[in-house]
Amino acid sequence: MGWGIAHVLSSTAKLPVILTDASTSQLDLGRKFLDVLLSKDVLKGKITEEEKTQVSHRITTHTDIGSLEDVDFVIEAVSENPDIKKDVFQNLDRITPSRAILATNTSSISITSLAAITSRPQHVVGMHFMNPVPVMKLVEIIPGLETSPDTLAKTIALAHKMGKKTTQSTDMPGFIANRLLMPYINEAIFVLQTGISTKEDIDLTMELGTRVPMGPLKLADFIGLDTCLAIMNVLYGELKESKYRPAPLLQRYVDAGRLGKKSGRGFYEYPDA
């Protein structure tokens, strides 16, 4: 998702972007994917070759997080794991200027808990993008307990500069989107697990019966089953309500490495992934 965020920051907001990742291969793959997307936009007449070059050149990549030593705004987009995010935030707090706003793209983890491990909780905020970022118009904005009004205003302004609509949620597990979406997906997995219906009929029922563009099991595959499980674990662990208990079948699929489209197999198979 990091490349999607960088793409929109560069192409729509026209801002210089530093993208960091520990993996050189991931940076190279992301750069190639961005080039493919921009080339398609040129072919469709959405942008010119010159604009394509400008968008690409505004994004620089580094494997060293120390490259962020003079930035004004950081959007963290690592995996949905509280320990990994806390480690990243501790490093960001140490490396970036004290003026810098530290935003997290978490879809469920407490903003306040991430802010508490920094020396600048007033500059920490949630900025939950929807995937794929260049296509989806929404960003959820989540202030933590100590987030300042100025930080909140600057974050909303940045999202709008990126061409996004914003909604605001209090700092509660799952916020708005995943507090509603993940239990729906989880219940669909229970329906499959208990043999009420097949995956195809579950998805088709919701697609044709409620006019959603994608059924819950197919959607789970596209989100990533490991991400779905991580969010359900946060909801269940924080709220202590049985309705948020992850479906055992979801856990088994993740344990088996069936993570969805990104691994080539989830509830469905993706031979070209």
PDB file of C-alpha atoms in Angstrom:
ATOM      1  CA  MET A   1       0.000   0.000   0.000  1.00  0.00           C
ATOM      2  CA  GLY A   2       2.977   2.296   0.516  1.00  0.00           C
ATOM      3  CA  TRP A   3       3.528   2.669  -3.220  1.00  0.00           C
ATOM      4  CA  GLY A   4      -0.140   3.521  -3.732  1.00  0.00           C
ATOM      5  CA  ILE A   5       0.080   6.287  -1.138  1.00  0.00           C
ATOM      6  CA  ALA A   6       3.318   7.583  -2.676  1.00  0.00           C
ATOM      7  CA  HIS A   7       1.728   7.496  -6.136  1.00  0.00           C
ATOM      8  CA  VAL A   8      -1.181   9.728  -5.098  1.00  0.00           C
ATOM      9  CA  LEU A   9       1.027  12.077  -3.065  1.00  0.00           C
ATOM     10  CA  SER A  10       3.181  12.610  -6.144  1.00  0.00           C
ATOM     11  CA  SER A  11       0.588  12.560  -8.928  1.00  0.00           C
ATOM     12  CA  THR A  12      -2.355  14.356  -7.299  1.00  0.00           C
ATOM     13  CA  ALA A  13      -0.861  16.381  -4.427  1.00  0.00           C
ATOM     14  CA  LYS A  14       2.331  16.953  -6.469  1.00  0.00           C
ATOM     15  CA  LEU A  15       4.527  16.629  -3.397  1.00  0.00           C
ATOM     16  CA  PRO A  16       8.065  15.226  -3.173  1.00  0.00           C
ATOM     17  CA  VAL A  17       7.996  11.796  -1.521  1.00  0.00           C
ATOM     18  CA  ILE A  18      10.650   9.676   0.177  1.00  0.00           C
ATOM     19  CA  LEU A  19       9.594   6.021   0.253  1.00  0.00           C
ATOM     20  CA  THR A  20      11.505   3.696   2.586  1.00  0.00           C
ATOM     21  CA  ASP A  21      11.440  -0.081   2.794  1.00  0.00           C
ATOM     22  CA  ALA A  22      13.906  -2.521   4.332  1.00  0.00           C
ATOM     23  CA  SER A  23      13.760  -4.612   1.152  1.00  0.00           C
ATOM     24  CA  THR A  24      15.473  -3.406  -2.018  1.00  0.00           C
ATOM     25  CA  SER A  25      13.551  -5.988  -4.041  1.00  0.00           C
ATOM     26  CA  GLN A  26      10.227  -4.645  -2.783  1.00  0.00           C
ATOM     27  CA  LEU A  27      11.252  -1.115  -3.723  1.00  0.00           C
ATOM     28  CA  ASP A  28      12.249  -2.308  -7.203  1.00  0.00           C
ATOM     29  CA  LEU A  29       8.981  -4.206  -7.666  1.00  0.00           C
ATOM     30  CA  GLY A  30       7.001  -1.186  -6.519  1.00  0.00           C
ATOM     31  CA  ARG A  31       8.841   1.111  -8.895  1.00  0.00           C
ATOM     32  CA  LYS A  32       8.104  -1.244 -11.823  1.00  0.00           C
ATOM     33  CA  PHE A  33       4.435  -1.467 -10.846  1.00  0.00           C
ATOM     34  CA  LEU A  34       4.203   2.329 -10.658  1.00  0.00           C
ATOM     35  CA  ASP A  35       5.750   2.598 -14.122  1.00  0.00           C
ATOM     36  CA  VAL A  36       3.124   0.188 -15.482  1.00  0.00           C
ATOM     37  CA  LEU A  37       0.283   2.221 -13.935  1.00  0.00           C
ATOM     38  CA  LEU A  38       1.657   5.513 -15.231  1.00  0.00           C
ATOM     39  CA  SER A  39       2.214   4.056 -18.716  1.00  0.00           C
ATOM     40  CA  LYS A  40      -1.430   2.976 -18.795  1.00  0.00           C
ATOM     41  CA  ASP A  41      -2.477   6.494 -17.833  1.00  0.00           C
ATOM     42  CA  VAL A  42      -0.407   7.850 -20.736  1.00  0.00           C
ATOM     43  CA  LEU A  43      -2.036   5.429 -23.167  1.00  0.00           C
ATOM     44  CA  LYS A  44      -5.482   6.471 -21.919  1.00  0.00           C
ATOM     45  CA  GLY A  45      -4.607  10.134 -22.376  1.00  0.00           C
ATOM     46  CA  LYS A  46      -4.946  10.905 -18.667  1.00  0.00           C
ATOM     47  CA  ILE A  47      -1.385  12.207 -18.394  1.00  0.00           C
ATOM     48  CA  THR A  48       1.437  13.099 -20.776  1.00  0.00           C
ATOM     49  CA  GLU A  49       4.864  11.457 -20.989  1.00  0.00           C
ATOM     50  CA  GLU A  50       6.295  14.558 -19.324  1.00  0.00           C
ATOM     51  CA  GLU A  51       3.823  14.275 -16.429  1.00  0.00           C
ATOM     52  CA  LYS A  52       4.651  10.576 -16.086  1.00  0.00           C
ATOM     53  CA  THR A  53       8.328  11.436 -15.733  1.00  0.00           C
ATOM     54  CA  GLN A  54       7.567  14.169 -13.194  1.00  0.00           C
ATOM     55  CA  VAL A  55       5.433  11.848 -11.037  1.00  0.00           C
ATOM     56  CA  SER A  56       8.157   9.203 -11.037  1.00  0.00           C
ATOM     57  CA  HIS A  57      10.964  11.665 -10.309  1.00  0.00           C
ATOM     58  CA  ARG A  58       9.141  13.161  -7.323  1.00  0.00           C
ATOM     59  CA  ILE A  59       9.422   9.770  -5.580  1.00  0.00           C
ATOM     60  CA  THR A  60      12.822   8.773  -4.218  1.00  0.00           C
ATOM     61  CA  THR A  61      13.428   5.444  -2.499  1.00  0.00           C
ATOM     62  CA  HIS A  62      15.701   4.389   0.348  1.00  0.00           C
ATOM     63  CA  THR A  63      16.273   1.311   2.483  1.00  0.00           C
ATOM     64  CA  ASP A  64      17.571   3.495   5.329  1.00  0.00           C
ATOM     65  CA  ILE A  65      14.904   5.022   7.565  1.00  0.00           C
ATOM     66  CA  GLY A  66      17.496   7.666   8.383  1.00  0.00           C
ATOM     67  CA  SER A  67      16.607   9.272   5.045  1.00  0.00           C
ATOM     68  CA  LEU A  68      13.552  10.728   6.820  1.00  0.00           C
ATOM     69  CA  GLU A  69      15.650  12.997   9.024  1.00  0.00           C
ATOM     70  CA  ASP A  70      14.273  16.232   7.555  1.00  0.00           C
ATOM     71  CA  VAL A  71      10.661  15.451   6.602  1.00  0.00           C
ATOM     72  CA  ASP A  72       7.509  17.286   7.704  1.00  0.00           C
ATOM     73  CA  PHE A  73       4.997  14.457   7.480  1.00  0.00           C
ATOM     74  CA  VAL A  74       5.360  10.657   7.674  1.00  0.00           C
ATOM     75  CA  ILE A  75       2.736   8.067   6.721  1.00  0.00           C
ATOM     76  CA  GLU A  76       3.653   4.645   8.103  1.00  0.00           C
ATOM     77  CA  ALA A  77       2.239   1.681   6.167  1.00  0.00           C
ATOM     78  CA  VAL A  78       3.905  -1.451   7.549  1.00  0.00           C
ATOM     79  CA  SER A  79       1.995  -4.678   8.248  1.00  0.00           C
ATOM     80  CA  GLU A  80      -0.903  -4.689  10.724  1.00  0.00           C
ATOM     81  CA  ASN A  81       1.167  -5.869  13.698  1.00  0.00           C
ATOM     82  CA  PRO A  82       1.248  -3.773  16.889  1.00  0.00           C
ATOM     83  CA  ASP A  83       4.817  -4.734  17.795  1.00  0.00           C
ATOM     84  CA  ILE A  84       6.177  -3.908  14.335  1.00  0.00           C
ATOM     85  CA  LYS A  85       4.329  -0.591  14.259  1.00  0.00           C
ATOM     86  CA  LYS A  86       5.550   0.380  17.733  1.00  0.00           C
ATOM     87  CA  ASP A  87       9.136  -0.388  16.737  1.00  0.00           C
ATOM     88  CA  VAL A  88       8.756   1.754  13.613  1.00  0.00           C
ATOM     89  CA  PHE A  89       7.246   4.624  15.601  1.00  0.00           C
ATOM     90  CA  GLN A  90      10.063   4.542  18.145  1.00  0.00           C
ATOM     91  CA  ASN A  91      12.561   4.839  15.295  1.00  0.00           C
ATOM     92  CA  LEU A  92      10.577   7.584  13.575  1.00  0.00           C
ATOM     93  CA  ASP A  93      10.374   9.535  16.818  1.00  0.00           C
ATOM     94  CA  ARG A  94      14.146   9.305  17.172  1.00  0.00           C
ATOM     95  CA  ILE A  95      15.002  10.154  13.549  1.00  0.00           C
ATOM     96  CA  THR A  96      12.472  12.716  12.322  1.00  0.00           C
ATOM     97  CA  PRO A  97      12.337  16.408  13.357  1.00  0.00           C
ATOM     98  CA  SER A  98      10.191  17.172  16.386  1.00  0.00           C
ATOM     99  CA  ARG A  99       7.885  19.220  14.135  1.00  0.00           C
ATOM    100  CA  ALA A 100       7.060  16.213  11.936  1.00  0.00           C
ATOM    101  CA  ILE A 101       3.594  14.671  12.060  1.00  0.00           C
ATOM    102  CA  LEU A 102       3.648  10.881  12.351  1.00  0.00           C
ATOM    103  CA  ALA A 103       0.586   9.285  10.755  1.00  0.00           C
ATOM    104  CA  THR A 104      -0.187   5.580  10.801  1.00  0.00           C
ATOM    105  CA  ASN A 105      -2.131   3.752   8.121  1.00  0.00           C
ATOM    106  CA  THR A 106      -3.369   1.209  10.662  1.00  0.00           C
ATOM    107  CA  SER A 107      -6.847  -0.155  10.075  1.00  0.00           C
ATOM    108  CA  SER A 108      -7.520  -1.201  13.668  1.00  0.00           C
ATOM    109  CA  ILE A 109      -4.651  -0.559  16.130  1.00  0.00           C
ATOM    110  CA  SER A 110      -4.978   2.129  18.798  1.00  0.00           C
ATOM    111  CA  ILE A 111      -3.565   5.493  17.736  1.00  0.00           C
ATOM    112  CA  THR A 112      -3.199   6.481  21.389  1.00  0.00           C
ATOM    113  CA  SER A 113      -1.036   3.435  22.161  1.00  0.00           C
ATOM    114  CA  LEU A 114       1.296   4.216  19.251  1.00  0.00           C
ATOM    115  CA  ALA A 115       1.455   7.878  20.249  1.00  0.00           C
ATOM    116  CA  ALA A 116       2.299   6.991  23.852  1.00  0.00           C
ATOM    117  CA  ILE A 117       5.654   5.460  22.927  1.00  0.00           C
ATOM    118  CA  THR A 118       6.767   8.706  21.252  1.00  0.00           C
ATOM    119  CA  SER A 119       7.858  12.024  22.707  1.00  0.00           C
ATOM    120  CA  ARG A 120       5.268  13.831  20.556  1.00  0.00           C
ATOM    121  CA  PRO A 121       1.818  12.271  21.085  1.00  0.00           C
ATOM    122  CA  GLN A 122       0.243  15.557  19.973  1.00  0.00           C
ATOM    123  CA  HIS A 123       1.750  14.971  16.495  1.00  0.00           C
ATOM    124  CA  VAL A 124       0.529  11.372  16.058  1.00  0.00           C
ATOM    125  CA  VAL A 125      -2.639  10.609  14.092  1.00  0.00           C
ATOM    126  CA  GLY A 126      -4.377   7.817  12.195  1.00  0.00           C
ATOM    127  CA  MET A 127      -4.714   8.080   8.420  1.00  0.00           C
ATOM    128  CA  HIS A 128      -6.403   4.912   7.166  1.00  0.00           C
ATOM    129  CA  PHE A 129      -6.283   4.639   3.373  1.00  0.00           C
ATOM    130  CA  MET A 130      -8.420   2.177   1.424  1.00  0.00           C
ATOM    131  CA  ASN A 131      -6.849  -0.193  -1.095  1.00  0.00           C
ATOM    132  CA  PRO A 132      -6.090   0.384  -3.949  1.00  0.00           C
ATOM    133  CA  VAL A 133      -5.174   3.900  -2.891  1.00  0.00           C
ATOM    134  CA  PRO A 134      -5.172   5.513  -6.382  1.00  0.00           C
ATOM    135  CA  VAL A 135      -8.755   4.268  -6.931  1.00  0.00           C
ATOM    136  CA  MET A 136     -10.476   4.466  -3.542  1.00  0.00           C
ATOM    137  CA  LYS A 137     -11.619   7.948  -2.588  1.00  0.00           C
ATOM    138  CA  LEU A 138     -11.867   7.583   1.194  1.00  0.00           C
ATOM    139  CA  VAL A 139      -9.405   8.182   4.004  1.00  0.00           C
ATOM    140  CA  GLU A 140     -10.466   7.603   7.608  1.00  0.00           C
ATOM    141  CA  ILE A 141      -8.894  10.148   9.953  1.00  0.00           C
ATOM    142  CA  ILE A 142      -8.443   9.032  13.571  1.00  0.00           C
ATOM    143  CA  PRO A 143      -7.122  11.407  16.237  1.00  0.00           C
ATOM    144  CA  GLY A 144      -5.637   9.800  19.322  1.00  0.00           C
ATOM    145  CA  LEU A 145      -6.310  10.979  22.848  1.00  0.00           C
ATOM    146  CA  GLU A 146      -3.476  13.529  22.687  1.00  0.00           C
ATOM    147  CA  THR A 147      -3.639  14.494  18.991  1.00  0.00           C
ATOM    148  CA  SER A 148      -3.640  18.286  18.693  1.00  0.00           C
ATOM    149  CA  PRO A 149      -6.231  20.223  16.674  1.00  0.00           C
ATOM    150  CA  ASP A 150      -3.401  21.549  14.490  1.00  0.00           C
ATOM    151  CA  THR A 151      -2.177  18.014  13.673  1.00  0.00           C
ATOM    152  CA  LEU A 152      -5.732  16.939  12.876  1.00  0.00           C
ATOM    153  CA  ALA A 153      -6.321  19.949  10.615  1.00  0.00           C
ATOM    154  CA  LYS A 154      -3.044  19.425   8.716  1.00  0.00           C
ATOM    155  CA  THR A 155      -3.801  15.726   8.224  1.00  0.00           C
ATOM    156  CA  ILE A 156      -7.273  16.414   6.837  1.00  0.00           C
ATOM    157  CA  ALA A 157      -5.816  19.109   4.575  1.00  0.00           C
ATOM    158  CA  LEU A 158      -3.218  16.665   3.209  1.00  0.00           C
ATOM    159  CA  ALA A 159      -5.882  14.043   2.489  1.00  0.00           C
ATOM    160  CA  HIS A 160      -7.936  16.632   0.618  1.00  0.00           C
ATOM    161  CA  LYS A 161      -4.855  17.726  -1.341  1.00  0.00           C
ATOM    162  CA  MET A 162      -4.531  14.063  -2.366  1.00  0.00           C
ATOM    163  CA  GLY A 163      -8.049  14.258  -3.788  1.00  0.00           C
ATOM    164  CA  LYS A 164      -9.609  12.178  -1.022  1.00  0.00           C
ATOM    165  CA  LYS A 165     -12.831  12.462   0.937  1.00  0.00           C
ATOM    166  CA  THR A 166     -12.391  12.088   4.680  1.00  0.00           C
ATOM    167  CA  THR A 167     -14.395  10.710   7.558  1.00  0.00           C
ATOM    168  CA  GLN A 168     -13.398  10.967  11.213  1.00  0.00           C
ATOM    169  CA  SER A 169     -13.559   8.268  13.856  1.00  0.00           C
ATOM    170  CA  THR A 170     -12.761   8.188  17.536  1.00  0.00           C
ATOM    171  CA  ASP A 171      -9.843   5.973  18.531  1.00  0.00           C
ATOM    172  CA  MET A 172     -11.745   2.734  19.068  1.00  0.00           C
ATOM    173  CA  PRO A 173     -10.770  -0.691  17.656  1.00  0.00           C
ATOM    174  CA  GLY A 174     -11.544  -1.028  13.946  1.00  0.00           C
ATOM    175  CA  PHE A 175     -12.600   2.626  13.678  1.00  0.00           C
ATOM    176  CA  ILE A 176     -15.587   2.875  11.271  1.00  0.00           C
ATOM    177  CA  ALA A 177     -14.734   0.785   8.223  1.00  0.00           C
ATOM    178  CA  ASN A 178     -13.302  -2.324   9.820  1.00  0.00           C
ATOM    179  CA  ARG A 179     -15.605  -2.263  12.834  1.00  0.00           C
ATOM    180  CA  LEU A 180     -18.371  -2.901  10.285  1.00  0.00           C
ATOM    181  CA  LEU A 181     -16.554  -4.773   7.506  1.00  0.00           C
ATOM    182  CA  MET A 182     -14.462  -7.357   9.360  1.00  0.00           C
ATOM    183  CA  PRO A 183     -17.258  -8.927  11.437  1.00  0.00           C
ATOM    184  CA  TYR A 184     -19.236  -9.237   8.175  1.00  0.00           C
ATOM    185  CA  ILE A 185     -16.336 -11.070   6.500  1.00  0.00           C
ATOM    186  CA  ASN A 186     -15.734 -13.165   9.617  1.00  0.00           C
ATOM    187  CA  GLU A 187     -19.394 -14.225   9.736  1.00  0.00           C
ATOM    188  CA  ALA A 188     -19.224 -15.238   6.071  1.00  0.00           C
ATOM    189  CA  ILE A 189     -16.288 -17.494   6.970  1.00  0.00           C
ATOM    190  CA  PHE A 190     -18.348 -19.031   9.782  1.00  0.00           C
ATOM    191  CA  VAL A 191     -21.153 -19.663   7.252  1.00  0.00           C
ATOM    192  CA  LEU A 192     -18.657 -21.472   5.027  1.00  0.00           C
ATOM    193  CA  GLN A 193     -17.066 -23.322   7.955  1.00  0.00           C
ATOM    194  CA  THR A 194     -20.369 -24.684   9.252  1.00  0.00           C
ATOM    195  CA  GLY A 195     -21.428 -25.915   5.820  1.00  0.00           C
ATOM    196  CA  ILE A 196     -24.402 -23.608   5.395  1.00  0.00           C
ATOM    197  CA  SER A 197     -23.327 -22.895   1.828  1.00  0.00           C
ATOM    198  CA  THR A 198     -20.432 -22.919  -0.632  1.00  0.00           C
ATOM    199  CA  LYS A 199     -18.035 -20.041  -1.077  1.00  0.00           C
ATOM    200  CA  GLU A 200     -19.449 -19.349  -4.513  1.00  0.00           C
ATOM    201  CA  ASP A 201     -23.041 -19.161  -3.290  1.00  0.00           C
ATOM    202  CA  ILE A 202     -22.112 -17.052  -0.260  1.00  0.00           C
ATOM    203  CA  ASP A 203     -20.428 -14.487  -2.474  1.00  0.00           C
ATOM    204  CA  LEU A 204     -23.085 -14.598  -5.187  1.00  0.00           C
ATOM    205  CA  THR A 205     -25.861 -14.112  -2.632  1.00  0.00           C
ATOM    206  CA  MET A 206     -24.261 -10.937  -1.340  1.00  0.00           C
ATOM    207  CA  GLU A 207     -23.283  -9.637  -4.783  1.00  0.00           C
ATOM    208  CA  LEU A 208     -26.708 -10.074  -6.350  1.00  0.00           C
ATOM    209  CA  GLY A 209     -28.812  -9.831  -3.223  1.00  0.00           C
ATOM    210  CA  THR A 210     -27.265  -6.695  -1.730  1.00  0.00           C
ATOM    211  CA  ARG A 211     -25.561  -5.228  -4.815  1.00  0.00           C
ATOM    212  CA  VAL A 212     -22.067  -5.179  -3.312  1.00  0.00           C
ATOM    213  CA  PRO A 213     -19.420  -5.348  -6.063  1.00  0.00           C
ATOM    214  CA  MET A 214     -17.563  -8.237  -4.446  1.00  0.00           C
ATOM    215  CA  GLY A 215     -18.680 -11.002  -2.086  1.00  0.00           C
ATOM    216  CA  PRO A 216     -17.173 -11.229   1.423  1.00  0.00           C
ATOM    217  CA  LEU A 217     -14.916 -14.236   0.794  1.00  0.00           C
ATOM    218  CA  LYS A 218     -13.504 -12.874  -2.433  1.00  0.00           C
ATOM    219  CA  LEU A 219     -13.021  -9.523  -0.715  1.00  0.00           C
ATOM    220  CA  ALA A 220     -11.173 -11.225   2.138  1.00  0.00           C
ATOM    221  CA  ASP A 221      -8.815 -12.781  -0.415  1.00  0.00           C
ATOM    222  CA  PHE A 222      -8.091  -9.369  -1.906  1.00  0.00           C
ATOM    223  CA  ILE A 223      -7.524  -7.749   1.508  1.00  0.00           C
ATOM    224  CA  GLY A 224      -5.319 -10.637   2.664  1.00  0.00           C
ATOM    225  CA  LEU A 225      -6.498 -13.301   5.087  1.00  0.00           C
ATOM    226  CA  ASP A 226      -3.592 -12.559   7.418  1.00  0.00           C
ATOM    227  CA  THR A 227      -4.692  -8.922   7.564  1.00  0.00           C
ATOM    228  CA  CYS A 228      -8.300  -9.951   8.237  1.00  0.00           C
ATOM    229  CA  LEU A 229      -7.139 -12.231  11.052  1.00  0.00           C
ATOM    230  CA  ALA A 230      -4.923  -9.528  12.555  1.00  0.00           C
ATOM    231  CA  ILE A 231      -7.818  -7.057  12.620  1.00  0.00           C
ATOM    232  CA  MET A 232     -10.230  -9.597  14.116  1.00  0.00           C
ATOM    233  CA  ASN A 233      -7.654 -10.399  16.806  1.00  0.00           C
ATOM    234  CA  VAL A 234      -7.420  -6.702  17.669  1.00  0.00           C
ATOM    235  CA  LEU A 235     -11.216  -6.373  17.839  1.00  0.00           C
ATOM    236  CA  TYR A 236     -11.596  -9.514  19.952  1.00  0.00           C
ATOM    237  CA  GLY A 237      -8.643  -8.711  22.195  1.00  0.00           C
ATOM    238  CA  GLU A 238      -9.655  -5.107  22.826  1.00  0.00           C
ATOM    239  CA  LEU A 239     -13.432  -5.426  23.056  1.00  0.00           C
ATOM    240  CA  LYS A 240     -13.673  -8.898  24.675  1.00  0.00           C
ATOM    241  CA  GLU A 241     -16.961  -9.695  22.929  1.00  0.00           C
ATOM    242  CA  SER A 242     -17.624 -13.142  21.452  1.00  0.00           C
ATOM    243  CA  LYS A 243     -19.077 -11.667  18.263  1.00  0.00           C
ATOM    244  CA  TYR A 244     -15.545 -10.605  17.323  1.00  0.00           C
ATOM    245  CA  ARG A 245     -13.984 -14.059  17.812  1.00  0.00           C
ATOM    246  CA  PRO A 246     -12.031 -14.949  14.634  1.00  0.00           C
ATOM    247  CA  ALA A 247     -13.464 -17.910  12.743  1.00  0.00           C
ATOM    248  CA  PRO A 248     -11.249 -20.986  13.291  1.00  0.00           C
ATOM    249  CA  LEU A 249     -11.256 -21.591   9.538  1.00  0.00           C
ATOM    250  CA  LEU A 250      -9.681 -18.173   9.015  1.00  0.00           C
ATOM    251  CA  GLN A 251      -6.893 -19.085  11.426  1.00  0.00           C
ATOM    252  CA  ARG A 252      -6.325 -22.434   9.678  1.00  0.00           C
ATOM    253  CA  TYR A 253      -6.061 -20.807   6.260  1.00  0.00           C
ATOM    254  CA  VAL A 254      -3.493 -18.323   7.548  1.00  0.00           C
ATOM    255  CA  ASP A 255      -1.535 -21.098   9.290  1.00  0.00           C
ATOM    256  CA  ALA A 256      -1.474 -22.975   5.963  1.00  0.00           C
ATOM    257  CA  GLY A 257      -0.107 -19.939   4.127  1.00  0.00           C
ATOM    258  CA  ARG A 258      -3.332 -19.444   2.176  1.00  0.00           C
ATOM    259  CA  LEU A 259      -3.341 -15.673   2.494  1.00  0.00           C
ATOM    260  CA  GLY A 260      -5.478 -14.797  -0.511  1.00  0.00           C
ATOM    261  CA  LYS A 261      -4.587 -13.240  -3.835  1.00  0.00           C
ATOM    262  CA  LYS A 262      -1.076 -12.199  -2.771  1.00  0.00           C
ATOM    263  CA  SER A 263      -0.068 -15.812  -2.049  1.00  0.00           C
ATOM    264  CA  GLY A 264      -1.924 -17.277  -5.022  1.00  0.00           C
ATOM    265  CA  ARG A 265      -4.471 -19.100  -2.900  1.00  0.00           C
ATOM    266  CA  GLY A 266      -7.055 -18.223  -0.282  1.00  0.00           C
ATOM    267  CA  PHE A 267     -10.724 -19.120  -0.481  1.00  0.00           C
ATOM    268  CA  TYR A 268     -10.149 -19.014  -4.245  1.00  0.00           C
ATOM    269  CA  GLU A 269      -7.082 -19.754  -6.369  1.00  0.00           C
ATOM    270  CA  TYR A 270      -5.102 -17.114  -8.283  1.00  0.00           C
ATOM    271  CA  PRO A 271      -2.679 -18.896 -10.640  1.00  0.00           C
ATOM    272  CA  ASP A 272      -1.312 -15.647 -12.105  1.00  0.00           C
ATOM    273  CA  ALA A 273      -0.554 -14.003  -8.745  1.00  0.00           C
TER     274      ALA A 273
END
